[in-house]
Short mmCIF file of C-alpha atoms and ligand atoms in Angstrom, two decimals:
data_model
loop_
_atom_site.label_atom_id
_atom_site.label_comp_id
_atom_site.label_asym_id
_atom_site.label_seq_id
_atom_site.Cartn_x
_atom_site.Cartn_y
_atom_site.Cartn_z
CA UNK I 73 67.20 -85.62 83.93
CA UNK I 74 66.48 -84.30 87.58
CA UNK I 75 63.45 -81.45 87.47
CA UNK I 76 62.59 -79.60 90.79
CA UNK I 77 58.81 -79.40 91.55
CA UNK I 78 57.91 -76.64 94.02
CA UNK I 79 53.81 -75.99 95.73
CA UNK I 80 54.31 -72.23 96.33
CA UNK I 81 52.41 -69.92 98.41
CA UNK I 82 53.95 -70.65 101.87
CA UNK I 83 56.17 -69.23 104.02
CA UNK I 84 59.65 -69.80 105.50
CA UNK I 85 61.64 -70.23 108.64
CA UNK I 86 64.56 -71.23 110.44
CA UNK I 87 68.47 -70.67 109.74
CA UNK I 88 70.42 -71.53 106.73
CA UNK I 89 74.33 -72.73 106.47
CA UNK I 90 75.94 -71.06 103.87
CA UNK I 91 78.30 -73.00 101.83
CA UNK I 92 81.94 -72.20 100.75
CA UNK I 93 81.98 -70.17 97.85
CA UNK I 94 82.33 -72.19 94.26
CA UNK I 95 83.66 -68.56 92.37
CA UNK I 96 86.66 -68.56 95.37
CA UNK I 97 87.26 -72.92 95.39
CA UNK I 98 87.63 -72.45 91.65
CA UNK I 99 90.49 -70.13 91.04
CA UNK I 100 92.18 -71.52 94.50
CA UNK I 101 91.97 -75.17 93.46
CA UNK I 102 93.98 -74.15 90.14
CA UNK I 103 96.19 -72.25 92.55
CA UNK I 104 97.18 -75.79 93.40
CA UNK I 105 99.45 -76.18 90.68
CA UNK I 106 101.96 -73.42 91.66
CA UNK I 107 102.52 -75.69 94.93
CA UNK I 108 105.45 -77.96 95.31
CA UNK I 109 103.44 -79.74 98.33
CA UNK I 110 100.31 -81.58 99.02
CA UNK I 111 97.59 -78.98 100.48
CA UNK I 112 94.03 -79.16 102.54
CA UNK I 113 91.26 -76.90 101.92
CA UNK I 114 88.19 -77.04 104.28
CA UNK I 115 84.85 -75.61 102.99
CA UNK I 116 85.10 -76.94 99.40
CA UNK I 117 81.26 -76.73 98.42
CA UNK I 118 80.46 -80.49 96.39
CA UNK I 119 79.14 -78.36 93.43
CA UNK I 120 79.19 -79.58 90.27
CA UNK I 121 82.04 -76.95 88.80
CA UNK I 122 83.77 -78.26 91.66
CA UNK I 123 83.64 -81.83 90.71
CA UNK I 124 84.52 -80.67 86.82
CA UNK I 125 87.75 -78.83 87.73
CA UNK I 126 89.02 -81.75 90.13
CA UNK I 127 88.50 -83.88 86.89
CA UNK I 128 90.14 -81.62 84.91
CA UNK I 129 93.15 -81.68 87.61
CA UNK I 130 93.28 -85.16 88.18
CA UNK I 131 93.49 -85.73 84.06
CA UNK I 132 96.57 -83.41 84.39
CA UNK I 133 98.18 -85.26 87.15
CA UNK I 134 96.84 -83.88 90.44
CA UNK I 135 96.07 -86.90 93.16
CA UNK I 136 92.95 -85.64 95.57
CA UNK I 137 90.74 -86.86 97.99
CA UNK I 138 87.37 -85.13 98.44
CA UNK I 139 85.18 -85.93 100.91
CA UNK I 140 82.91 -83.90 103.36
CA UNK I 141 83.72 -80.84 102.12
CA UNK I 142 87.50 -81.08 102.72
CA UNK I 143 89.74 -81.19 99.83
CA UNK I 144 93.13 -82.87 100.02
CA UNK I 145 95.23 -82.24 97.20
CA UNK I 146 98.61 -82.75 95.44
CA UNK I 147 99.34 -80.97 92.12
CA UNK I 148 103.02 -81.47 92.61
CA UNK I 149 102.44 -84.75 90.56
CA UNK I 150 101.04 -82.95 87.25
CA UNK I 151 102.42 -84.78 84.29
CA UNK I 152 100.21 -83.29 81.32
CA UNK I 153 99.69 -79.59 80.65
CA UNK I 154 96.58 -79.41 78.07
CA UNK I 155 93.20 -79.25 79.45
CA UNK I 156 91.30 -81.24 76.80
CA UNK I 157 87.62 -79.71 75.25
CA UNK I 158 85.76 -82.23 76.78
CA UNK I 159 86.23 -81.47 80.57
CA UNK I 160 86.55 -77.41 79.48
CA UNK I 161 83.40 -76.98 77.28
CA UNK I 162 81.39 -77.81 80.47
CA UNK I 163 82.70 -75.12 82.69
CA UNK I 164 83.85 -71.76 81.33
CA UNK I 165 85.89 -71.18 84.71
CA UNK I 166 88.59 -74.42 83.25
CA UNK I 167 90.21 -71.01 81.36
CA UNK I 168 91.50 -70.76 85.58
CA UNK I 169 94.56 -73.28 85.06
CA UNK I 170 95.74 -71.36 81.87
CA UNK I 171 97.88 -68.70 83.92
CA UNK I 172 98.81 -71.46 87.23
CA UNK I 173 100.15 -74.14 84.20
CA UNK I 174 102.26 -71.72 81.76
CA UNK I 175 104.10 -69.78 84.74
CA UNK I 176 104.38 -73.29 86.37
CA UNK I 177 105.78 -75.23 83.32
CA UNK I 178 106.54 -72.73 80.29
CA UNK I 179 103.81 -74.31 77.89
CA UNK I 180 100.03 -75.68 77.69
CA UNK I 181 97.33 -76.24 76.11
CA UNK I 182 93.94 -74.86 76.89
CA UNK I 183 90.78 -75.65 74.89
CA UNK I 184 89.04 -72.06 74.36
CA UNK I 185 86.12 -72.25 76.81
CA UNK I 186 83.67 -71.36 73.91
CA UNK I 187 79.98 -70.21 73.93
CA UNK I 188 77.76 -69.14 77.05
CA UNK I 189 74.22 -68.69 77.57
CA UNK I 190 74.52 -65.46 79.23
CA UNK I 191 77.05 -63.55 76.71
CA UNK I 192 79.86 -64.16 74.41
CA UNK I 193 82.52 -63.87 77.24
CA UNK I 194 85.55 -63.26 75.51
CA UNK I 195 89.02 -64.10 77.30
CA UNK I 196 90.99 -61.62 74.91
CA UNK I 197 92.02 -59.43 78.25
CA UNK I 198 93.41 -63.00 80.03
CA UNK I 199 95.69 -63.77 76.85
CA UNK I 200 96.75 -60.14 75.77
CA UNK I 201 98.32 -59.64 79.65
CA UNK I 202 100.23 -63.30 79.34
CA UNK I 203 101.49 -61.67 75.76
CA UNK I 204 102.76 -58.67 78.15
CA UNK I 205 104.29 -61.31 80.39
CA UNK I 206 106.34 -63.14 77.46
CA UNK I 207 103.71 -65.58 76.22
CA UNK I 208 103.81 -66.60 72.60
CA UNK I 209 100.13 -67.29 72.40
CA UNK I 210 98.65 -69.13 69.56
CA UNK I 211 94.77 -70.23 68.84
CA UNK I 212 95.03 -73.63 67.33
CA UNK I 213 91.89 -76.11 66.52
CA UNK I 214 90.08 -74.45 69.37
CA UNK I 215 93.13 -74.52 71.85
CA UNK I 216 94.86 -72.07 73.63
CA UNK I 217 98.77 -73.04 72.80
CA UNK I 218 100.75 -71.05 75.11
CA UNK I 219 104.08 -70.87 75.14
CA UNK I 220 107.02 -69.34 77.44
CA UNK I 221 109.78 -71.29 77.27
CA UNK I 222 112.64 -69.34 79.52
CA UNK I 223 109.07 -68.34 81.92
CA UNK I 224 106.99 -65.37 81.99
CA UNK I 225 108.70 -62.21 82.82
CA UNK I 226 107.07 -59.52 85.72
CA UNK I 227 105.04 -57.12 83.21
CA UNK I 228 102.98 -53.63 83.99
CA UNK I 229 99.58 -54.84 82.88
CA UNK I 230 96.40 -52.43 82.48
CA UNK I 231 93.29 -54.42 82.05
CA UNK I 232 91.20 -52.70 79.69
CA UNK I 233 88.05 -53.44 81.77
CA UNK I 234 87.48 -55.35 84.82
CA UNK I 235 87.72 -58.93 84.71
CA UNK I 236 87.31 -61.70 88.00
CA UNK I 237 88.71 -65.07 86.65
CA UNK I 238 91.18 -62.57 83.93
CA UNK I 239 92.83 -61.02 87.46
CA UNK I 240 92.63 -64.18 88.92
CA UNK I 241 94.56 -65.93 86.46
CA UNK I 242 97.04 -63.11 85.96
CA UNK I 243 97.79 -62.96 89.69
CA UNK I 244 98.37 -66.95 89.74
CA UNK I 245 101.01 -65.88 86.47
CA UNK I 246 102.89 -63.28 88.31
CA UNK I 247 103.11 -65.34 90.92
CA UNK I 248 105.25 -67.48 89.74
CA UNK I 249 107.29 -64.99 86.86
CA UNK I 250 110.21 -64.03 87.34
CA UNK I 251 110.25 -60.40 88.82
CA UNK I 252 107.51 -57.69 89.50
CA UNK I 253 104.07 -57.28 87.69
CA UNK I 254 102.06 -53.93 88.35
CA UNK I 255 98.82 -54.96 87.77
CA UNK I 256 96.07 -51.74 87.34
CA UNK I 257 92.26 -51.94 87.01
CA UNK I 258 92.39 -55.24 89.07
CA UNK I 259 88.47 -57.10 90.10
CA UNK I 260 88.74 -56.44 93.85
CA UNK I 261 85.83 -59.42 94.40
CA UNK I 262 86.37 -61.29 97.89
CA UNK I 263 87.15 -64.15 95.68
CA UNK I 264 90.30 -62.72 94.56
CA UNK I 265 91.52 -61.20 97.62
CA UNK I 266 91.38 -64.80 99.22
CA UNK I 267 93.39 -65.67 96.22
CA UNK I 268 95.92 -62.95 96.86
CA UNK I 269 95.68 -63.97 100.83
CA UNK I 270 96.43 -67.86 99.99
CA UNK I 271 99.47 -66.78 97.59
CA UNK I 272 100.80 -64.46 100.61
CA UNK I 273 100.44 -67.05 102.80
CA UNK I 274 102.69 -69.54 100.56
CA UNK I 275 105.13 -66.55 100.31
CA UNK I 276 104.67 -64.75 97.33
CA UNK I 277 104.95 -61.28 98.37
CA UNK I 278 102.08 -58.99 97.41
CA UNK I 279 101.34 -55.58 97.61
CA UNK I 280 98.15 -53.24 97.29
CA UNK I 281 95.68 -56.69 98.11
CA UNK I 282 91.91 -55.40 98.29
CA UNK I 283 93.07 -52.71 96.18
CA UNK I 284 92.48 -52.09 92.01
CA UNK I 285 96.20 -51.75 91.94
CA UNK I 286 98.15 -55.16 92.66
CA UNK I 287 102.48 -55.11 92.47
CA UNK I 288 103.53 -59.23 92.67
CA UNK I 289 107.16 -60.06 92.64
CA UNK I 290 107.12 -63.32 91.36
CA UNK I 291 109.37 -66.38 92.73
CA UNK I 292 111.03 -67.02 89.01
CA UNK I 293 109.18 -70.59 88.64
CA UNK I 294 110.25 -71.57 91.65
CA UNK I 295 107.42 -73.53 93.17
CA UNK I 296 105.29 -72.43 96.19
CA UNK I 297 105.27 -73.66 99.73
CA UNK I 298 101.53 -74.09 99.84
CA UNK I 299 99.78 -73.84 103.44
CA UNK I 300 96.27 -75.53 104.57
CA UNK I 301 93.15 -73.38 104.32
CA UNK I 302 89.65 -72.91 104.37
CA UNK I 303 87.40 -71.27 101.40
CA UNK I 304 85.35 -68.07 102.56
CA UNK I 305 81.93 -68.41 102.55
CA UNK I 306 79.28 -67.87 99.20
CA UNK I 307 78.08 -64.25 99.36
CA UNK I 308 75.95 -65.16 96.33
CA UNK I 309 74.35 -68.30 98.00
CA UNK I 310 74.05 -65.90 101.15
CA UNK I 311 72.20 -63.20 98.93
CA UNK I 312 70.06 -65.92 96.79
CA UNK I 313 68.28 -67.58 100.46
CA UNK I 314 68.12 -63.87 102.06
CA UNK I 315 66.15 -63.08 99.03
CA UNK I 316 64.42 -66.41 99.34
CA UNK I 317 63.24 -65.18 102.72
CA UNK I 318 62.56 -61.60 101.63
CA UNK I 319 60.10 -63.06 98.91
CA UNK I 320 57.98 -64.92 100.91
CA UNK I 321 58.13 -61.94 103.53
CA UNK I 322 59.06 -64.52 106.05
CA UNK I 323 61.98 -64.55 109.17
CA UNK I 324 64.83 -66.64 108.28
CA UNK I 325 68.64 -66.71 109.39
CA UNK I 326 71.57 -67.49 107.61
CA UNK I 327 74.57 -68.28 109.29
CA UNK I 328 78.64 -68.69 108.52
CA UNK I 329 78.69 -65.78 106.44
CA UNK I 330 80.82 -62.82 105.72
CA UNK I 331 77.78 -59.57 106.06
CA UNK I 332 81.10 -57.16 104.81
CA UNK I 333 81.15 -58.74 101.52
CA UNK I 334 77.03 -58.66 100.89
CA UNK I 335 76.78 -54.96 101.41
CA UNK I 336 75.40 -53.72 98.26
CA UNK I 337 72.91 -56.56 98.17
CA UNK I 338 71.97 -55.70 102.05
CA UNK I 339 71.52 -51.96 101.48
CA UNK I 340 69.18 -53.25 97.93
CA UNK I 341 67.37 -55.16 100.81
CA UNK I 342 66.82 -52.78 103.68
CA UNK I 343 65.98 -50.13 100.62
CA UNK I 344 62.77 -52.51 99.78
CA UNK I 345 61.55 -52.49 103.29
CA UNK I 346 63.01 -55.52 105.19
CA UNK I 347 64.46 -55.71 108.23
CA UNK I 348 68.05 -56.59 108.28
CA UNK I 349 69.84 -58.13 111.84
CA UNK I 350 73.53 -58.87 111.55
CA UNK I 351 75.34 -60.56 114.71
CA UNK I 352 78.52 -62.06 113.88
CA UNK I 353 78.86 -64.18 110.89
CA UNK I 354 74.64 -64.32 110.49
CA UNK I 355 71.90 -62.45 109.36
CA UNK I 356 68.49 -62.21 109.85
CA UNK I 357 66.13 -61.15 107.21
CA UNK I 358 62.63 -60.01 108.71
CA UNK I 359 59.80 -59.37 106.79
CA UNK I 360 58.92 -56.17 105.59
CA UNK I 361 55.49 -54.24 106.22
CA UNK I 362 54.93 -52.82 102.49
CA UNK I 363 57.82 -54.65 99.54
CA UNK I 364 59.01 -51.10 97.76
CA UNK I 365 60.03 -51.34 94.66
CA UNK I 366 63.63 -50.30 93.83
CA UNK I 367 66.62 -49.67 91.21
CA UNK I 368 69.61 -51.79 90.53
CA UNK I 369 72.40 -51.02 88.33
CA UNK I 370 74.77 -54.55 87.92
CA UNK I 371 78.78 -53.34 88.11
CA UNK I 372 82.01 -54.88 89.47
CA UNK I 373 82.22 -55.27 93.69
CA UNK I 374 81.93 -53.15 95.43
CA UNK I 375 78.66 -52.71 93.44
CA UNK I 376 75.51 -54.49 92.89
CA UNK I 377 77.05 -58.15 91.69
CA UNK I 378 75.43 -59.32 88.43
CA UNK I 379 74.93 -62.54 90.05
CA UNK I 380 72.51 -61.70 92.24
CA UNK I 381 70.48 -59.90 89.34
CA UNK I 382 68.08 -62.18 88.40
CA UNK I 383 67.15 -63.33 91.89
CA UNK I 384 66.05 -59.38 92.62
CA UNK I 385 64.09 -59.51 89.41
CA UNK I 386 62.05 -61.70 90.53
CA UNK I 387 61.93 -60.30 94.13
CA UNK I 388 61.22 -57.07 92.61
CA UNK I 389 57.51 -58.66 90.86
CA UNK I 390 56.24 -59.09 94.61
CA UNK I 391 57.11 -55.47 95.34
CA UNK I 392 54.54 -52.47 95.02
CA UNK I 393 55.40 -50.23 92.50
CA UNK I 394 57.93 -50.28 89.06
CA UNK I 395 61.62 -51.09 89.07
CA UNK I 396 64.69 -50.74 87.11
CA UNK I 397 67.32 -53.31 86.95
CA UNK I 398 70.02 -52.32 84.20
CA UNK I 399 72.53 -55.09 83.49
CA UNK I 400 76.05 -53.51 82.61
CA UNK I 401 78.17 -56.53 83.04
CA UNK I 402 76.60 -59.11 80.71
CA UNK I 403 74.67 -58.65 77.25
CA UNK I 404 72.44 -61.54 77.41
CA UNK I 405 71.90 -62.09 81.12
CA UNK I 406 68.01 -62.00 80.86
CA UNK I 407 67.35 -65.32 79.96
CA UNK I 408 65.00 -66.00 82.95
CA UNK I 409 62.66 -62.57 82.62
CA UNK I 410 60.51 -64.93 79.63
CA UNK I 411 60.29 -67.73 82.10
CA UNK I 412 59.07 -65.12 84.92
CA UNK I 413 56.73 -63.88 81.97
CA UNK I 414 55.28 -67.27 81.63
CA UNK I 415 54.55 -67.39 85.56
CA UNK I 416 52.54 -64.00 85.62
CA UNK I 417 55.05 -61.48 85.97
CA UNK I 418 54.89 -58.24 83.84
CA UNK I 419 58.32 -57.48 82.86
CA UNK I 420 59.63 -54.97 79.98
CA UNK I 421 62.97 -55.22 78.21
CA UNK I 422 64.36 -52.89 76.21
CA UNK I 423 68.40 -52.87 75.70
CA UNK I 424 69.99 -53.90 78.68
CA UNK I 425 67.33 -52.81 80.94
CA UNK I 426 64.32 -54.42 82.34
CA UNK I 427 61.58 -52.85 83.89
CA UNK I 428 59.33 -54.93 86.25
CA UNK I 429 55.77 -54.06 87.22
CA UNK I 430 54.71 -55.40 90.95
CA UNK I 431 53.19 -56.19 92.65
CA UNK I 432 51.81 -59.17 90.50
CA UNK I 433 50.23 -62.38 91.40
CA UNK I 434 52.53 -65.43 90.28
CA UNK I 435 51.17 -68.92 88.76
CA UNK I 436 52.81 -72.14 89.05
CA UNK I 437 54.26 -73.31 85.62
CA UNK I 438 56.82 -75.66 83.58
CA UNK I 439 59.79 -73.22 83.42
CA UNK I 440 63.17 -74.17 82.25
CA UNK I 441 66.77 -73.27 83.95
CA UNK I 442 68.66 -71.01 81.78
CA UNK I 443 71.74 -70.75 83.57
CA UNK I 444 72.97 -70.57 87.12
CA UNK I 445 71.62 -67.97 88.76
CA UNK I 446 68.95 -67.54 86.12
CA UNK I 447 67.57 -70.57 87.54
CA UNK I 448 67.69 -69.59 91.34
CA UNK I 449 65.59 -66.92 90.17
CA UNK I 450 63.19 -69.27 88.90
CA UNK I 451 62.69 -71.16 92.39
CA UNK I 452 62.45 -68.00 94.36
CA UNK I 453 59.88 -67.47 92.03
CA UNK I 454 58.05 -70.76 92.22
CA UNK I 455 58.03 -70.14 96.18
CA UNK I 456 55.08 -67.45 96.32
CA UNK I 457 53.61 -68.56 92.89
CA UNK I 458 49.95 -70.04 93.33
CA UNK I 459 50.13 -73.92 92.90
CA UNK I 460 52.78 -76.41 91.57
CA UNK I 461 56.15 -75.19 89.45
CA UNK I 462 58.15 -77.14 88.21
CA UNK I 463 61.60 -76.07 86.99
CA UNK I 464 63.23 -78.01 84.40
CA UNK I 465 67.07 -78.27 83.58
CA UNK I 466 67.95 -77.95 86.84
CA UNK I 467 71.83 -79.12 86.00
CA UNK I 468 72.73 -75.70 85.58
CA UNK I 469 71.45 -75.28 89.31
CA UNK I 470 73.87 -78.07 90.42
CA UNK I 471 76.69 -76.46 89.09
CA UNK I 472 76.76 -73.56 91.82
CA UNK I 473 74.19 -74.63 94.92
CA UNK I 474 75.15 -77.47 97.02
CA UNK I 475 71.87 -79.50 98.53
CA UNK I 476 69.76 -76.82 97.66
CA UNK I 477 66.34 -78.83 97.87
CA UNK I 478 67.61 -80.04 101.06
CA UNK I 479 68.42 -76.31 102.58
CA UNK I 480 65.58 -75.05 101.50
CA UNK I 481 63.35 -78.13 102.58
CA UNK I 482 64.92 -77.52 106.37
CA UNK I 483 63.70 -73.80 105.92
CA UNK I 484 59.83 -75.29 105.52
CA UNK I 485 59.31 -74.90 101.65
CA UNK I 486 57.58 -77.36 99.80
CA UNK I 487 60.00 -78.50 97.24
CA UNK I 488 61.21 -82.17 96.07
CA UNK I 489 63.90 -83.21 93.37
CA UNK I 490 61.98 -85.70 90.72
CA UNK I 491 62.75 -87.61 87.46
CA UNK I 492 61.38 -86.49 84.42
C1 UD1 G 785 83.15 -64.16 87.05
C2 UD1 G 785 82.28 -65.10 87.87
C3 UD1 G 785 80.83 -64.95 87.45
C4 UD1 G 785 80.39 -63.49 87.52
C5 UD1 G 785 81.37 -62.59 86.76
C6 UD1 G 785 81.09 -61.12 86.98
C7 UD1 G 785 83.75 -66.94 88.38
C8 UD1 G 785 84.11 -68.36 88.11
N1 UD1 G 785 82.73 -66.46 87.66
O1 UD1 G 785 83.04 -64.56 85.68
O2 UD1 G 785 80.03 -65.74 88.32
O3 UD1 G 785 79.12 -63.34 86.93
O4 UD1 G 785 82.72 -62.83 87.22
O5 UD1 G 785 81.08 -60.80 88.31
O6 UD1 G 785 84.33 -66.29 89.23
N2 UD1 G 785 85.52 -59.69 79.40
C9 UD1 G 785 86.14 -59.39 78.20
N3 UD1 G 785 87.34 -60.00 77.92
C10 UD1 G 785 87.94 -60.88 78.78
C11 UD1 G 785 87.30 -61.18 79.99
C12 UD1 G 785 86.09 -60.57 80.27
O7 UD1 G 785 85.64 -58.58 77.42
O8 UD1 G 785 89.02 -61.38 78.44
C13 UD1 G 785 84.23 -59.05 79.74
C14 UD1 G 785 83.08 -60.05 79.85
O9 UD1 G 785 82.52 -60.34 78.61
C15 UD1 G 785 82.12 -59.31 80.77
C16 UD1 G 785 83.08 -58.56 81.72
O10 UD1 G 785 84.33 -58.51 81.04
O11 UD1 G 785 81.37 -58.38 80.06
C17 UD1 G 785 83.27 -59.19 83.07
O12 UD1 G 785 83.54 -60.57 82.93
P1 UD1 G 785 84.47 -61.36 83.93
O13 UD1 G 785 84.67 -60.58 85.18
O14 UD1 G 785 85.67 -61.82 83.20
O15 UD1 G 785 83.57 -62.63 84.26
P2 UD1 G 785 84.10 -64.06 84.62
O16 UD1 G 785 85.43 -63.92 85.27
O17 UD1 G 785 83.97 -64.96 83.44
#
């Protein structure tokens, strides 16, 4: 097993390419299967949920080449509808080809995604909607058996609470049903307004996209005329390195971003004191004469993504002064505030809400990768900590960041990939 070994205490420079982003790839690639034609996608980041749902597609049929970050793929050729436990109980985000493969074919099978470090993650809301569609949805040995055998029908759907991959995976339904779905209290994420974009461009005609209210009239199974794309960029990526650079109070750029879709975390940024300069698709994060401390309250997008909690949390130990971050999205999404603890940092928790003293002084130390962004959290960390961290697990890493030892060796930090 990989570990990554960081020597803190320095600072960074230099610019930053921001990958595409793995939470948009994921529901597009399973978009795939509503297309009748062979499609390219540029910008595919070579992530490790990337690589998990091509397996999963190629065990169901699909034919792909992947190389360079350009995906070609054919999931006219899918010959098998059940997504089998042992590519799903890796990635949580398989749950993405229930909606694309029951509108596309009337029937699958999708192994329940099961347990998650950071929560229980139910995906009641994603099956109740394809009951309001026509589904006749069954949970047998651990499998999703959906059923629909005439096609889903257009349905007014009300999601009980917001959901990203549950609207994504509705939308993909609808698309494909046979008339028009009303669906209200929709995730308006960038993710899933590319998804929305991608099915407009293949003809599916969609109303109210960017919106919490989405009306789809669906092509009635008939299969879509798929065009060639490119994925938008990682805003979470984008936040993790600009709070890379706001840790260790140094300059650094990122570039081939979208600023629109960080706002929340840039206005978090600018709030602690750092200097913020956006031209174009890059920003510059400069440092900041005094780290204040600050607030955050985790909630859908617009707001403060939940994603990009734990990397504050640890921002927020190097800033002067107590703050608040209150996770509303996720139960259990704390994972990496004992780690922090065991690096220096003085961090309360009580409920859902942890309260961080700064500004402490952090310590190298063996610290283990919880889950994705959990574990970003832990390198940012490891960057102004006093001598050598080392941060074990680091597969959960490799699941969302593509070369990140090698983007943030180019930015100057002292960091190397070993062998336990
Ligand atoms: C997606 C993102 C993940 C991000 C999360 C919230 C992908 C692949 N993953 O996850 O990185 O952290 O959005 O921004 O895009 N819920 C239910 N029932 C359901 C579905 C969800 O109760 O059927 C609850 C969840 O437990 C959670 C909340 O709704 O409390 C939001 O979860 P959801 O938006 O579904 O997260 P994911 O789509 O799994």
């Amino acid at each position: 097993m990989d570990y990554l070994q960081i020597n803190g205490n320095n600072s960074l420079s230099g610019t930053v390419k921001i990958s595409g982003a793995k939470n948009a790839a994921l529901p597009l690639l399973a978009s795939t299967i509503l297309s009748k034609n062979e499609i390219t996608i540029e910008n595919v980041p070579n992530v490790k949920d990337i690589n998990t749902l091509l397996k999963l597609l190629s065990n169901l049929g699909s034919t792909y080449n992947f190389e360079n970050n350009r995906l070609r793929i054919d999931s006219s050729t899918i010959f098998n509808t059940m997504a089998n436990y042992e590519i799903v109980k890796t990635m949580r985000a398989s749950i993405l080809t229930l909606g694309p493969l029951l509108s596309t074919y009337g029937h699958c099978e999708v192994s329940l995604p099961g347990g998650c470090a950071i929560g229980q993650r139910p995906i009641d809301l994603h099956l109740k909607a394809l009951e309001l569609m026509g589904a006749d949805i069954e949970i047998k040995q651990g499998y999703v058996v959906a059923k629909a055998k005439n096609g889903l029908k257009g349905a007014n759907i009300v999601f009980d609470k917001i959901t990203v991959t549950g609207s994504e995976n509705i939308i993909m339904a609808a698309a494909l049903a046979k008339g028009k779905s009303r669906i209200v209290n929709v995730a308006k994420e960038p993710e899933v307004v590319q998804l929305c974009e991608i099915l407009q461009d293949a003809g599916v005609e969609i109303e109210g996209v960017g919106s919490d209210e989405l009306i789809i009239e669906g092509t009635d199974r008939q299969k879509l005329d798929m065009k060639d794309f490119k994925v938008i960029p990682d805003r979470i990526e984008a936040g993790t390195y600009l709070c890379a650079g706001a840790i260790t109070n140094s300059q650094i750029t990122i570039s081939d971003v979208v600023p629109d879709h960080l706002e929340a975390v840039l206005m978090k940024l600018e709030e602690m004191g750092f200097g913020l300069d956006v031209k174009g698709d890059s920003i510059t994060i400069k440092p900041a004469k005094k780290i204040r401390s600050s607030d955050i309250i985790t909630s859908e997008y617009p707001g403060f993504p939940t994603d990009m909690q734990a990397q504050f949390m640890a921002l927020m130990t190097q800033a002067e002064g107590v703050s608040i971050v209150e996770e509303r999205l996720f139960e259990n999404r704390f994972m990496h505030v004992s780690e922090l603890q065991r690096m220096g940092a003085s961090i309360m928790l009580r409920g859902n809400s942890a309260t961080i003293q700064g500004k402490i002084k952090l310590y190298g130390a063996d610290v283990m990768a919880t889950d994705l962004r959990a574990s970003s959290a832990l390198i940012l960390a490891g960057l102004v900590a006093e001598g050598v961290t080392k941060v074990h697990r680091i597969y959960h890493l490799d699941r969302g960041y593509e070369s990140l030892e090698k983007k943030f060796q180019a930015l100057g930090a002292d960091i190397v990939r070993l062998k336990e």
